[in-house]
mmCIF file with all atom_site columns, C-alpha atoms in Angstrom:
data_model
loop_
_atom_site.group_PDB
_atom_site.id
_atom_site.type_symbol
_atom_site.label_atom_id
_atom_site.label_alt_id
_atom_site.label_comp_id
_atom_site.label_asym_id
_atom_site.label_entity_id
_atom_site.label_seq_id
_atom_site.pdbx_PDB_ins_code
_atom_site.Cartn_x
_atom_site.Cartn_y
_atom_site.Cartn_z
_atom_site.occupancy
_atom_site.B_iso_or_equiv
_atom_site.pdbx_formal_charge
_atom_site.auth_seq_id
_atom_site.auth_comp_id
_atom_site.auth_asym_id
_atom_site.auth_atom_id
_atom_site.pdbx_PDB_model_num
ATOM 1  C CA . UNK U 1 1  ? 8.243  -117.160 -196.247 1.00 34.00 ? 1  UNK U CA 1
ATOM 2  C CA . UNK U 1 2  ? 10.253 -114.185 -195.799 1.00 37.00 ? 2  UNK U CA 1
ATOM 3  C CA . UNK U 1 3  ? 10.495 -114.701 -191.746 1.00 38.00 ? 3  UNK U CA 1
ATOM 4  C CA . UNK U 1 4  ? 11.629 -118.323 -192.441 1.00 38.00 ? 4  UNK U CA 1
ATOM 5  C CA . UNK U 1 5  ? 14.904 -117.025 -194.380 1.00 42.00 ? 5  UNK U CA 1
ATOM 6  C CA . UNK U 1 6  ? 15.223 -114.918 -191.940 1.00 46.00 ? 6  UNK U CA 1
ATOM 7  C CA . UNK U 1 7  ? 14.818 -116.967 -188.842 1.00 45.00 ? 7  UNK U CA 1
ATOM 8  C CA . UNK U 1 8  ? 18.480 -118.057 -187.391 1.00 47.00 ? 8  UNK U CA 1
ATOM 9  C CA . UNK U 1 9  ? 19.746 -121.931 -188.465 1.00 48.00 ? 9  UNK U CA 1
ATOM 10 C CA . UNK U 1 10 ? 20.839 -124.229 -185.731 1.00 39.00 ? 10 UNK U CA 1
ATOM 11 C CA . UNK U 1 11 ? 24.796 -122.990 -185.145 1.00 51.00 ? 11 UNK U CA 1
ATOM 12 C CA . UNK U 1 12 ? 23.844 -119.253 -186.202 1.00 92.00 ? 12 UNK U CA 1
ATOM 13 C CA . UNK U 1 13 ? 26.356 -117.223 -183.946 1.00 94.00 ? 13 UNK U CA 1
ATOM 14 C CA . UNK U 1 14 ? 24.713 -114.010 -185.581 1.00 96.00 ? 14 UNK U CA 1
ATOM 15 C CA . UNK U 1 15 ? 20.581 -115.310 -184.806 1.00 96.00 ? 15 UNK U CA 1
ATOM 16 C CA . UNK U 1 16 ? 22.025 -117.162 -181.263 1.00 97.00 ? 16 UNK U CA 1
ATOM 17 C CA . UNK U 1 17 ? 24.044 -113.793 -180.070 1.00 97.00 ? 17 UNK U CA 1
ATOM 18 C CA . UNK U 1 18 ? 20.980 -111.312 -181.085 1.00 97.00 ? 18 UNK U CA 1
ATOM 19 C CA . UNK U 1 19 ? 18.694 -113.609 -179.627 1.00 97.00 ? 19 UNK U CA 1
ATOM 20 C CA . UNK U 1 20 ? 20.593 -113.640 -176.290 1.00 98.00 ? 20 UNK U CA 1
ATOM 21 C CA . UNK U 1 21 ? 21.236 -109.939 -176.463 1.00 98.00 ? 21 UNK U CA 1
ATOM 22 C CA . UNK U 1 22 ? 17.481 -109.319 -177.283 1.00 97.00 ? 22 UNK U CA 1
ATOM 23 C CA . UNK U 1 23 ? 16.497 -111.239 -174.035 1.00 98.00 ? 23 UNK U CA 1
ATOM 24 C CA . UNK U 1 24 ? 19.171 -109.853 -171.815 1.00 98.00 ? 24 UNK U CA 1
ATOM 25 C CA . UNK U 1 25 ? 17.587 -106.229 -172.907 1.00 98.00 ? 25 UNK U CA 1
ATOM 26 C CA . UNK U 1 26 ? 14.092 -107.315 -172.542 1.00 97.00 ? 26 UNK U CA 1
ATOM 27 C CA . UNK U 1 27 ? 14.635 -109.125 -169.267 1.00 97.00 ? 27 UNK U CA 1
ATOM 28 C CA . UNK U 1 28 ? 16.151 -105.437 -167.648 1.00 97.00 ? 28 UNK U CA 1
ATOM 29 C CA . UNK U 1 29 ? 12.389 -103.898 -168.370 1.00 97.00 ? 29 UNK U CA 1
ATOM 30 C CA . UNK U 1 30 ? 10.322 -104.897 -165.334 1.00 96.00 ? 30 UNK U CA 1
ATOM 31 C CA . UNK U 1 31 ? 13.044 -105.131 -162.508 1.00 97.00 ? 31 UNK U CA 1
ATOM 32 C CA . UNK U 1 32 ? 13.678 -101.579 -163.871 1.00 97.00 ? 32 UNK U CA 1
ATOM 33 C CA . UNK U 1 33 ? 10.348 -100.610 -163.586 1.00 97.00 ? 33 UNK U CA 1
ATOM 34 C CA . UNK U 1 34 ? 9.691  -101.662 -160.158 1.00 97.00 ? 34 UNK U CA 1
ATOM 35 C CA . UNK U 1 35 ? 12.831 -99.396  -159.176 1.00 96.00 ? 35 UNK U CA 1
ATOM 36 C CA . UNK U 1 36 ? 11.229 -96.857  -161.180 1.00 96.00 ? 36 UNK U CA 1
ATOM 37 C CA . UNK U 1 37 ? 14.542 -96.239  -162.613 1.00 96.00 ? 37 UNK U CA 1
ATOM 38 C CA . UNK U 1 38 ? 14.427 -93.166  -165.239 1.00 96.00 ? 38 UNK U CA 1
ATOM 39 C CA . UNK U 1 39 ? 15.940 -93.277  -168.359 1.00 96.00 ? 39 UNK U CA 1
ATOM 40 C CA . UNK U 1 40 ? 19.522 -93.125  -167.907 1.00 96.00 ? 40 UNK U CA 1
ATOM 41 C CA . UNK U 1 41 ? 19.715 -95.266  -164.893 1.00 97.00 ? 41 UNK U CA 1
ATOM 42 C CA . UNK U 1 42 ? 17.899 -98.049  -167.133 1.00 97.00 ? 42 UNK U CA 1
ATOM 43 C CA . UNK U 1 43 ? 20.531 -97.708  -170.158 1.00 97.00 ? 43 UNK U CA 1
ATOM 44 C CA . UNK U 1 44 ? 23.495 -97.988  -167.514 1.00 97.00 ? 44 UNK U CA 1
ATOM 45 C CA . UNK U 1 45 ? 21.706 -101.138 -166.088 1.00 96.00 ? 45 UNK U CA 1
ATOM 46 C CA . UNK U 1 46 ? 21.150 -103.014 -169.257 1.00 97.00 ? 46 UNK U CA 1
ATOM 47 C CA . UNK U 1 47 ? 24.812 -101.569 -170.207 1.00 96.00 ? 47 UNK U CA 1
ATOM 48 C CA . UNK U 1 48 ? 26.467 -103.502 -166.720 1.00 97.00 ? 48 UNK U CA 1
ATOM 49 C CA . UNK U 1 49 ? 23.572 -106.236 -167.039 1.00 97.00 ? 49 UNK U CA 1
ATOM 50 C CA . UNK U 1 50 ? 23.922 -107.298 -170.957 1.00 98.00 ? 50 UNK U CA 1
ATOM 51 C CA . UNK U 1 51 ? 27.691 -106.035 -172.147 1.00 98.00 ? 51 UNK U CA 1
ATOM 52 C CA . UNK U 1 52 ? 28.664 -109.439 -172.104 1.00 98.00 ? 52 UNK U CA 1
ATOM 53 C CA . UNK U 1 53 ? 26.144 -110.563 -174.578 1.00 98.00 ? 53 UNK U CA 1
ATOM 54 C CA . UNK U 1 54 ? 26.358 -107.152 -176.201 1.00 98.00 ? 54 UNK U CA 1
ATOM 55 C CA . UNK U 1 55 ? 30.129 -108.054 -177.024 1.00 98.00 ? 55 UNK U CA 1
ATOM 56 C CA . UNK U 1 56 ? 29.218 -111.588 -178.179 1.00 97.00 ? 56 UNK U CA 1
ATOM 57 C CA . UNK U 1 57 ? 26.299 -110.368 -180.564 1.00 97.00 ? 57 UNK U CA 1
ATOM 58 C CA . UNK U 1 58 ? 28.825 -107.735 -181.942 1.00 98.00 ? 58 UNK U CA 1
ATOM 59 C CA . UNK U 1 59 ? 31.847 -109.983 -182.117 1.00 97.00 ? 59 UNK U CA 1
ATOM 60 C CA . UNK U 1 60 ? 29.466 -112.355 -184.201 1.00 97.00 ? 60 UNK U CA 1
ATOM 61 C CA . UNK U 1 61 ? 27.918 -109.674 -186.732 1.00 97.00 ? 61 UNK U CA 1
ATOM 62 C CA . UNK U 1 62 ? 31.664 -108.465 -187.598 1.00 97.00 ? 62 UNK U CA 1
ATOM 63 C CA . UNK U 1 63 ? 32.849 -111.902 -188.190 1.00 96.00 ? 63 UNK U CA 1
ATOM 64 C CA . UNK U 1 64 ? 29.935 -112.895 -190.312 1.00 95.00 ? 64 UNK U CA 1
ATOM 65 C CA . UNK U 1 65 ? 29.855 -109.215 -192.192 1.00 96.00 ? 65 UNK U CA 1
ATOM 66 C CA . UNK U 1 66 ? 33.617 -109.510 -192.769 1.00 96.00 ? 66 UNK U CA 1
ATOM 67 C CA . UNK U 1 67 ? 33.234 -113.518 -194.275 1.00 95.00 ? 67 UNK U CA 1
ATOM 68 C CA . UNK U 1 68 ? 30.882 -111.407 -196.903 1.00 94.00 ? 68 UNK U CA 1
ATOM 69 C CA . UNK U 1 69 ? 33.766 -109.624 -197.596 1.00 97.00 ? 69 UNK U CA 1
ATOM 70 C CA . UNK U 1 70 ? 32.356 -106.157 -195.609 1.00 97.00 ? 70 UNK U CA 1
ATOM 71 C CA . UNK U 1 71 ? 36.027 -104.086 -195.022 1.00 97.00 ? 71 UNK U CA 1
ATOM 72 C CA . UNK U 1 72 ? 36.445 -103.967 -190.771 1.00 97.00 ? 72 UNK U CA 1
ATOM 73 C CA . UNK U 1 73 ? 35.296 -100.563 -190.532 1.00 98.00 ? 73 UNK U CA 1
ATOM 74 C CA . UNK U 1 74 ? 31.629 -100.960 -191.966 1.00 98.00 ? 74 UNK U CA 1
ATOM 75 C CA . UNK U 1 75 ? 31.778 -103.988 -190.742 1.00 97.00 ? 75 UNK U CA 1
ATOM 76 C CA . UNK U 1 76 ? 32.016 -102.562 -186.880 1.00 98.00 ? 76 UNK U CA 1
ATOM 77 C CA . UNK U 1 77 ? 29.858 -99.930  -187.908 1.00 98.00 ? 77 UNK U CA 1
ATOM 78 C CA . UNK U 1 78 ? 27.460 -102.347 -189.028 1.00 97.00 ? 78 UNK U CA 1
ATOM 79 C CA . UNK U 1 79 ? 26.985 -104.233 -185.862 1.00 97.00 ? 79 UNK U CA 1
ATOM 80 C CA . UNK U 1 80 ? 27.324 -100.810 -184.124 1.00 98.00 ? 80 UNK U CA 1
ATOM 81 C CA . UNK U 1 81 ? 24.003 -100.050 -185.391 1.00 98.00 ? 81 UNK U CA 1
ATOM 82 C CA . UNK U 1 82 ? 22.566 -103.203 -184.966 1.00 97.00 ? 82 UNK U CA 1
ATOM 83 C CA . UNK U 1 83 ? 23.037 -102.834 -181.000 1.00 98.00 ? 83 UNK U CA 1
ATOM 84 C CA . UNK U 1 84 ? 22.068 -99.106  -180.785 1.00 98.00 ? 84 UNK U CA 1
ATOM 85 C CA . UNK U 1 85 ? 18.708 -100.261 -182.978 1.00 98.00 ? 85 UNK U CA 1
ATOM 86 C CA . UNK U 1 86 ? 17.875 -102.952 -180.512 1.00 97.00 ? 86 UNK U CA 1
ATOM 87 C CA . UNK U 1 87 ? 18.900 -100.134 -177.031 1.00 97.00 ? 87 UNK U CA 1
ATOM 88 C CA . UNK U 1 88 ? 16.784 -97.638  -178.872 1.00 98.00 ? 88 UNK U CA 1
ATOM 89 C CA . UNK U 1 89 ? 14.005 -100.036 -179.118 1.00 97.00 ? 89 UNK U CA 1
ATOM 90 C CA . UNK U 1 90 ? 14.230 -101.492 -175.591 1.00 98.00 ? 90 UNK U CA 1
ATOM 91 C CA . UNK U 1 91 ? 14.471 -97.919  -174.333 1.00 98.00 ? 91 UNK U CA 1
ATOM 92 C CA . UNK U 1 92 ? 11.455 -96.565  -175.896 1.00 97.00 ? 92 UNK U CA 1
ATOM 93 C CA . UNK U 1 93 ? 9.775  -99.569  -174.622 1.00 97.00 ? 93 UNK U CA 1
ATOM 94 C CA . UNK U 1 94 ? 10.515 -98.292  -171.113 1.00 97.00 ? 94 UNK U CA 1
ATOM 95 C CA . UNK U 1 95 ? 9.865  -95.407  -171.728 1.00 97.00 ? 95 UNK U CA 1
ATOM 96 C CA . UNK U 1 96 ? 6.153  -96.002  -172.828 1.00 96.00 ? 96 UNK U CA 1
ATOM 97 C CA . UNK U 1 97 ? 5.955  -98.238  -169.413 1.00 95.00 ? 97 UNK U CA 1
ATOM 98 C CA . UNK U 1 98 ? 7.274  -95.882  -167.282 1.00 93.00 ? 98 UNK U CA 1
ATOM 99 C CA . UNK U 1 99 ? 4.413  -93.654  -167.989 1.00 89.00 ? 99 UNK U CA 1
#
């Protein structure tokens, strides 16, 4: 039940703009792996590969955390976090490949 309510609706620009920014991250893994790339090359590639969907997924989460009534700042820190959760994630993914 709980990963229903969760789940994005049809029109979601929050659940459409993580998903692309999800699969723009997770799509960088295996070409960087076959350059064995280390660590920082691989966050500079998904950072030239995925800012454009980075921007849109951020853009989105500010809009929708200020229409809550979230003031600008934590609302940009917010979706701050958000994105550094899902690089951290992505990165320790490599990471654990790489090996």
């Amino acid at each position: 039940m709980m990963m229903l309510a969760a789940a994005p609706q049809s029109g979601d620009a929050v659940g459409a703009g993580r998903k692309a920014f999800s699969e723009c991250l997770s799509k960088e893994v295996s070409p960087a792996l076959d350059k064995k790339l280390s660590v920082s090359a691989f966050q500079s590639e998904l950072k030239s590969k995925c800012s454009a969907k980075e921007a849109a997924f951020h853009a989105a989460v500010v809009a929708d955390n200020k229409s809550t009534g979230m003031s600008e700042k934590d609302a940009q820190a917010d979706a701050d976090d958000q994105i550094a959760e899902y690089v951290d994630k992505i990165t320790s993914e490599f990471e654990d490949y790489s090996r």
